[in-house]
Amino acid sequence: MAEDGQPPAKRSRYDSTAEENSSRGSGTSSHSTAVLERDNELWLDDGNIVLVAGGVGFRVYKGLLAAQSPVLCDMFGAGSLRADEQYDNVPVVPLFDSPIDLRHLLRVLLPKSQRFVMKDRYDHKTEFHIMSALIRLAHKYQIDDVEKRAISALCSIYTTDLTDWFDFVRTVSDDDSCAIAAVNLARLTETPTSTILPSALFNCVLLTSDVLDGYTREDGSVEYLSQDDLKRCIDAAPELSATTAGNALGLALHAQGLRCSRHRCVWRVPQSATHCRRSWQRLRAPWML
């Protein structure tokens, strides 16, 4: 099985012997020794461009991709395509991306099923890698609408809303290494620091020394925090611990004689809710950098 659950793709060569002979007559060289692995899902027999990433070929529609990405549009331009790089007389464009990441992007740009239509929310445990791939590649190829929706989905996980954040922390363990990727994605896209970064960096601190191990992507590659963000986590850990302890004590004293139910506040006194919100603001203040 392939890494993302797809059945293994068939292997084929760039050009057959007949194509090689034909190319000799036309002055076009062949790739008879280069092995190309067809993607089982995104190999369309009538496609007019072959994208190759990590040795995997995706035969798709040039016009549909060019209409959505100015970067791909430039790459597909007549002056950019080499006549000697073809497969079945279809131009071949090499890309320096993970085939798994590229498959996620192409599923959104050329959906063959409703289940691949882009969503407003993704499951943190099972679909974070999809958001990560979409943000990174959409940013790279300047597909603005995909990038914005994927970032919005990421913001719904690493949120600044207290209630939503409590819902999130109850669903993840302390080893949320996805937070490392979330920080890097926020930096990459220059997302406002008041959105994703506070809770993502907070979760990075909870990783303690494991933050040095980085985040392993779906394709097996590993990404790490930048030196600046790593230093920020190390420096903030003791201060955050002290601040957390002080606020926890303040909340405990304030709650004397009042009922509390886990993370859900059941106080019916407006001043109590205000006090909690202010305590939360003090907790997250060090992360708004």
Short mmCIF file of C-alpha atoms in Angstrom, two decimals:
data_model
loop_
_atom_site.label_atom_id
_atom_site.label_comp_id
_atom_site.label_asym_id
_atom_site.label_seq_id
_atom_site.Cartn_x
_atom_site.Cartn_y
_atom_site.Cartn_z
CA MET A 1 0.00 0.00 0.00
CA ALA A 2 1.13 3.56 -0.63
CA GLU A 3 1.75 5.85 2.36
CA ASP A 4 -1.62 7.56 2.13
CA GLY A 5 -3.69 4.40 1.77
CA GLN A 6 -3.66 4.31 -2.05
CA PRO A 7 -2.97 0.97 -3.75
CA PRO A 8 0.49 0.70 -5.27
CA ALA A 9 0.67 2.39 -8.64
CA LYS A 10 1.70 0.68 -11.84
CA ARG A 11 5.19 1.30 -13.12
CA SER A 12 5.80 2.28 -16.70
CA ARG A 13 8.56 3.77 -18.78
CA TYR A 14 8.48 7.24 -20.22
CA ASP A 15 8.56 6.06 -23.85
CA SER A 16 8.06 2.76 -25.61
CA THR A 17 10.36 1.51 -28.38
CA ALA A 18 7.91 2.71 -31.00
CA GLU A 19 7.84 6.13 -29.42
CA GLU A 20 11.64 6.10 -29.31
CA ASN A 21 11.87 5.37 -33.02
CA SER A 22 9.27 8.04 -33.73
CA SER A 23 11.14 10.57 -31.65
CA ARG A 24 14.34 9.82 -33.58
CA GLY A 25 12.60 10.70 -36.78
CA SER A 26 11.25 13.93 -35.36
CA GLY A 27 14.47 14.93 -33.63
CA THR A 28 12.95 14.52 -30.17
CA SER A 29 14.90 12.48 -27.61
CA SER A 30 13.12 9.95 -25.41
CA HIS A 31 13.34 8.89 -21.77
CA SER A 32 13.46 5.16 -22.40
CA THR A 33 15.55 4.56 -19.26
CA ALA A 34 13.59 6.75 -16.88
CA VAL A 35 10.99 4.87 -14.85
CA LEU A 36 7.75 6.68 -14.16
CA GLU A 37 5.26 5.44 -11.57
CA ARG A 38 1.71 6.36 -12.57
CA ASP A 39 -0.53 7.60 -9.81
CA ASN A 40 -3.56 5.31 -9.74
CA GLU A 41 -5.95 8.03 -8.64
CA LEU A 42 -4.85 11.04 -10.66
CA TRP A 43 -3.78 9.57 -13.97
CA LEU A 44 -6.38 10.72 -16.49
CA ASP A 45 -6.03 9.11 -19.91
CA ASP A 46 -7.09 12.29 -21.71
CA GLY A 47 -4.94 14.58 -19.56
CA ASN A 48 -2.63 16.92 -21.46
CA ILE A 49 0.17 17.44 -18.92
CA VAL A 50 2.16 15.03 -16.73
CA LEU A 51 3.40 16.37 -13.40
CA VAL A 52 6.20 14.28 -11.89
CA ALA A 53 6.98 14.49 -8.16
CA GLY A 54 9.24 12.03 -6.42
CA GLY A 55 9.11 9.67 -9.39
CA VAL A 56 5.29 9.58 -9.38
CA GLY A 57 3.43 10.87 -12.42
CA PHE A 58 0.09 12.70 -12.35
CA ARG A 59 -1.57 13.06 -15.77
CA VAL A 60 -4.00 15.95 -15.42
CA TYR A 61 -5.47 18.94 -17.25
CA LYS A 62 -3.09 21.80 -17.91
CA GLY A 63 -5.72 24.47 -18.49
CA LEU A 64 -7.62 23.82 -15.27
CA LEU A 65 -4.45 24.03 -13.19
CA ALA A 66 -3.08 27.06 -15.01
CA ALA A 67 -6.36 28.92 -14.44
CA GLN A 68 -5.97 28.49 -10.67
CA SER A 69 -2.24 29.08 -10.22
CA PRO A 70 -0.18 31.86 -11.85
CA VAL A 71 2.98 29.94 -10.97
CA LEU A 72 1.83 26.79 -12.76
CA CYS A 73 0.55 28.92 -15.62
CA ASP A 74 4.07 30.28 -16.14
CA MET A 75 5.57 26.79 -15.85
CA PHE A 76 3.17 25.47 -18.48
CA GLY A 77 3.99 28.29 -20.91
CA ALA A 78 5.19 27.25 -24.34
CA GLY A 79 8.65 28.65 -23.69
CA SER A 80 9.02 26.70 -20.43
CA LEU A 81 8.18 23.19 -21.65
CA ARG A 82 11.00 21.12 -23.13
CA ALA A 83 10.24 19.21 -26.31
CA ASP A 84 12.46 16.31 -25.22
CA GLU A 85 10.50 15.72 -22.00
CA GLN A 86 7.33 13.94 -22.99
CA TYR A 87 5.29 10.89 -22.10
CA ASP A 88 2.94 9.54 -24.79
CA ASN A 89 3.45 12.84 -26.62
CA VAL A 90 2.30 14.74 -23.51
CA PRO A 91 4.62 17.32 -21.92
CA VAL A 92 6.27 16.30 -18.64
CA VAL A 93 6.84 18.88 -15.90
CA PRO A 94 9.08 17.88 -12.96
CA LEU A 95 8.10 19.30 -9.57
CA PHE A 96 10.20 19.26 -6.42
CA ASP A 97 7.38 18.32 -4.06
CA SER A 98 6.35 15.23 -2.15
CA PRO A 99 3.97 13.14 -4.30
CA ILE A 100 1.77 12.70 -1.23
CA ASP A 101 1.49 16.46 -0.73
CA LEU A 102 0.89 17.05 -4.43
CA ARG A 103 -1.87 14.45 -4.45
CA HIS A 104 -3.69 16.32 -1.65
CA LEU A 105 -3.49 19.56 -3.63
CA LEU A 106 -4.63 18.01 -6.91
CA ARG A 107 -7.56 16.36 -5.17
CA VAL A 108 -8.79 19.83 -4.24
CA LEU A 109 -8.04 21.47 -7.58
CA LEU A 110 -9.41 18.56 -9.64
CA PRO A 111 -11.85 16.76 -7.31
CA LYS A 112 -13.10 13.41 -8.57
CA SER A 113 -15.38 12.95 -5.58
CA GLN A 114 -17.31 15.11 -3.11
CA ARG A 115 -15.15 13.76 -0.29
CA PHE A 116 -12.19 15.66 -1.74
CA VAL A 117 -13.98 18.99 -1.95
CA MET A 118 -12.20 21.40 0.39
CA LYS A 119 -13.65 21.59 3.87
CA ASP A 120 -13.91 24.42 6.39
CA ARG A 121 -12.84 22.12 9.24
CA TYR A 122 -10.49 19.15 9.38
CA ASP A 123 -10.01 16.58 12.10
CA HIS A 124 -6.83 17.41 13.98
CA LYS A 125 -5.86 13.78 14.63
CA THR A 126 -6.44 12.30 11.19
CA GLU A 127 -6.39 15.19 8.73
CA PHE A 128 -3.78 17.67 9.95
CA HIS A 129 -1.38 16.50 7.25
CA ILE A 130 -3.95 17.52 4.61
CA MET A 131 -4.14 21.08 5.94
CA SER A 132 -0.37 21.26 6.14
CA ALA A 133 0.11 20.08 2.55
CA LEU A 134 -2.58 22.40 1.20
CA ILE A 135 -1.16 25.47 2.95
CA ARG A 136 2.44 24.80 1.94
CA LEU A 137 1.76 23.99 -1.71
CA ALA A 138 -1.00 26.56 -2.18
CA HIS A 139 1.39 29.18 -0.83
CA LYS A 140 4.18 27.97 -3.11
CA TYR A 141 2.02 27.98 -6.24
CA GLN A 142 0.06 31.13 -5.26
CA ILE A 143 -3.36 29.48 -5.13
CA ASP A 144 -4.79 32.12 -2.83
CA ASP A 145 -8.32 30.79 -2.24
CA VAL A 146 -7.05 27.34 -1.23
CA GLU A 147 -4.41 28.85 1.04
CA LYS A 148 -6.91 31.13 2.78
CA ARG A 149 -9.46 28.36 3.41
CA ALA A 150 -6.81 25.97 4.70
CA ILE A 151 -5.43 28.63 7.05
CA SER A 152 -8.96 29.34 8.25
CA ALA A 153 -9.37 25.64 9.02
CA LEU A 154 -6.07 25.69 10.93
CA CYS A 155 -7.25 28.73 12.89
CA SER A 156 -10.32 26.80 13.98
CA ILE A 157 -7.99 24.27 15.66
CA TYR A 158 -5.33 26.58 17.08
CA THR A 159 -7.89 29.13 18.16
CA THR A 160 -7.91 32.20 20.37
CA ASP A 161 -11.45 31.53 21.57
CA LEU A 162 -11.33 30.21 25.13
CA THR A 163 -14.27 27.82 24.84
CA ASP A 164 -13.09 26.40 21.52
CA TRP A 165 -9.56 26.05 22.86
CA PHE A 166 -10.75 24.03 25.86
CA ASP A 167 -12.66 21.78 23.45
CA PHE A 168 -9.46 21.31 21.48
CA VAL A 169 -7.12 20.54 24.39
CA ARG A 170 -9.48 17.83 25.61
CA THR A 171 -9.06 15.98 22.30
CA VAL A 172 -5.25 16.00 22.09
CA SER A 173 -2.50 14.59 24.24
CA ASP A 174 0.50 16.50 25.52
CA ASP A 175 2.57 15.23 22.57
CA ASP A 176 0.89 17.48 20.02
CA SER A 177 3.85 17.70 17.66
CA CYS A 178 1.48 19.07 15.01
CA ALA A 179 1.85 22.36 16.88
CA ILE A 180 5.40 22.62 15.50
CA ALA A 181 4.05 22.49 11.96
CA ALA A 182 1.27 24.93 12.88
CA VAL A 183 3.84 27.49 14.07
CA ASN A 184 5.87 27.06 10.89
CA LEU A 185 2.77 27.40 8.71
CA ALA A 186 1.80 30.62 10.49
CA ARG A 187 5.30 31.98 9.93
CA LEU A 188 5.38 30.86 6.29
CA THR A 189 2.10 32.56 5.42
CA GLU A 190 2.69 35.58 7.68
CA THR A 191 -0.60 34.88 9.41
CA PRO A 192 -1.33 37.55 12.09
CA THR A 193 0.47 36.57 15.28
CA SER A 194 -2.69 37.01 17.37
CA THR A 195 -4.39 34.01 15.72
CA ILE A 196 -2.61 30.66 15.40
CA LEU A 197 0.64 31.34 17.27
CA PRO A 198 -0.55 31.77 20.89
CA SER A 199 -2.09 28.30 21.26
CA ALA A 200 0.34 26.60 18.85
CA LEU A 201 3.39 27.89 20.72
CA PHE A 202 1.71 27.02 24.02
CA ASN A 203 1.40 23.40 22.84
CA CYS A 204 5.02 23.46 21.72
CA VAL A 205 6.05 24.34 25.28
CA LEU A 206 4.02 21.38 26.55
CA LEU A 207 6.20 19.12 24.41
CA THR A 208 9.15 19.99 26.72
CA SER A 209 12.35 18.45 25.31
CA ASP A 210 10.39 16.52 22.66
CA VAL A 211 10.02 19.80 20.78
CA LEU A 212 13.59 19.15 19.57
CA ASP A 213 12.41 16.02 17.73
CA GLY A 214 10.32 18.06 15.32
CA TYR A 215 7.15 17.08 13.47
CA THR A 216 7.15 14.10 11.09
CA ARG A 217 5.13 14.75 7.97
CA GLU A 218 3.05 12.17 6.15
CA ASP A 219 5.88 11.50 3.68
CA GLY A 220 8.37 10.83 6.48
CA SER A 221 10.27 14.11 6.28
CA VAL A 222 10.75 16.04 9.51
CA GLU A 223 10.37 19.76 10.13
CA TYR A 224 11.59 21.71 13.14
CA LEU A 225 10.91 25.03 14.80
CA SER A 226 13.12 27.90 13.75
CA GLN A 227 15.90 28.85 16.17
CA ASP A 228 13.97 31.98 17.16
CA ASP A 229 10.78 30.08 17.98
CA LEU A 230 12.68 27.33 19.76
CA LYS A 231 14.44 29.93 21.90
CA ARG A 232 11.08 31.60 22.55
CA CYS A 233 9.64 28.31 23.85
CA ILE A 234 12.63 27.59 26.08
CA ASP A 235 12.69 31.11 27.54
CA ALA A 236 8.93 31.25 28.08
CA ALA A 237 8.53 27.86 29.77
CA PRO A 238 9.47 28.91 33.34
CA GLU A 239 7.64 32.24 33.04
CA LEU A 240 4.55 30.49 31.70
CA SER A 241 4.66 27.94 34.53
CA ALA A 242 4.82 30.70 37.14
CA THR A 243 2.05 32.67 35.45
CA THR A 244 -0.13 29.57 35.17
CA ALA A 245 0.34 28.75 38.84
CA GLY A 246 -0.50 32.33 39.87
CA ASN A 247 -3.63 32.46 37.75
CA ALA A 248 -4.72 29.00 38.87
CA LEU A 249 -4.46 30.15 42.48
CA GLY A 250 -6.40 33.31 41.68
CA LEU A 251 -9.16 31.34 39.98
CA ALA A 252 -9.29 28.89 42.89
CA LEU A 253 -9.66 31.69 45.45
CA HIS A 254 -12.27 33.40 43.30
CA ALA A 255 -14.23 30.16 42.92
CA GLN A 256 -14.59 29.48 46.64
CA GLY A 257 -18.16 28.56 47.38
CA LEU A 258 -19.10 28.44 43.68
CA ARG A 259 -19.73 25.37 41.54
CA CYS A 260 -17.33 24.43 38.75
CA SER A 261 -17.75 21.65 36.20
CA ARG A 262 -14.48 20.60 34.58
CA HIS A 263 -13.60 23.20 31.90
CA ARG A 264 -17.15 24.45 31.48
CA CYS A 265 -17.86 27.48 33.61
CA VAL A 266 -21.28 27.23 35.27
CA TRP A 267 -21.03 30.44 37.26
CA ARG A 268 -23.95 32.74 36.77
CA VAL A 269 -22.16 35.81 38.07
CA PRO A 270 -21.03 38.17 35.25
CA GLN A 271 -17.98 39.31 37.21
CA SER A 272 -16.78 35.70 37.43
CA ALA A 273 -16.80 35.28 33.66
CA THR A 274 -14.92 38.56 33.27
CA HIS A 275 -12.31 37.42 35.78
CA CYS A 276 -11.78 34.16 33.85
CA ARG A 277 -11.38 35.98 30.57
CA ARG A 278 -8.82 38.36 32.05
CA SER A 279 -6.90 35.44 33.52
CA TRP A 280 -6.90 33.77 30.11
CA GLN A 281 -5.60 36.95 28.48
CA ARG A 282 -2.76 37.08 30.99
CA LEU A 283 -1.93 33.44 30.25
CA ARG A 284 -1.66 33.95 26.50
CA ALA A 285 -0.04 37.41 26.58
CA PRO A 286 3.58 36.10 26.40
CA TRP A 287 2.76 34.31 23.11
CA MET A 288 1.49 37.28 21.15
CA LEU A 289 4.91 37.94 19.60
#
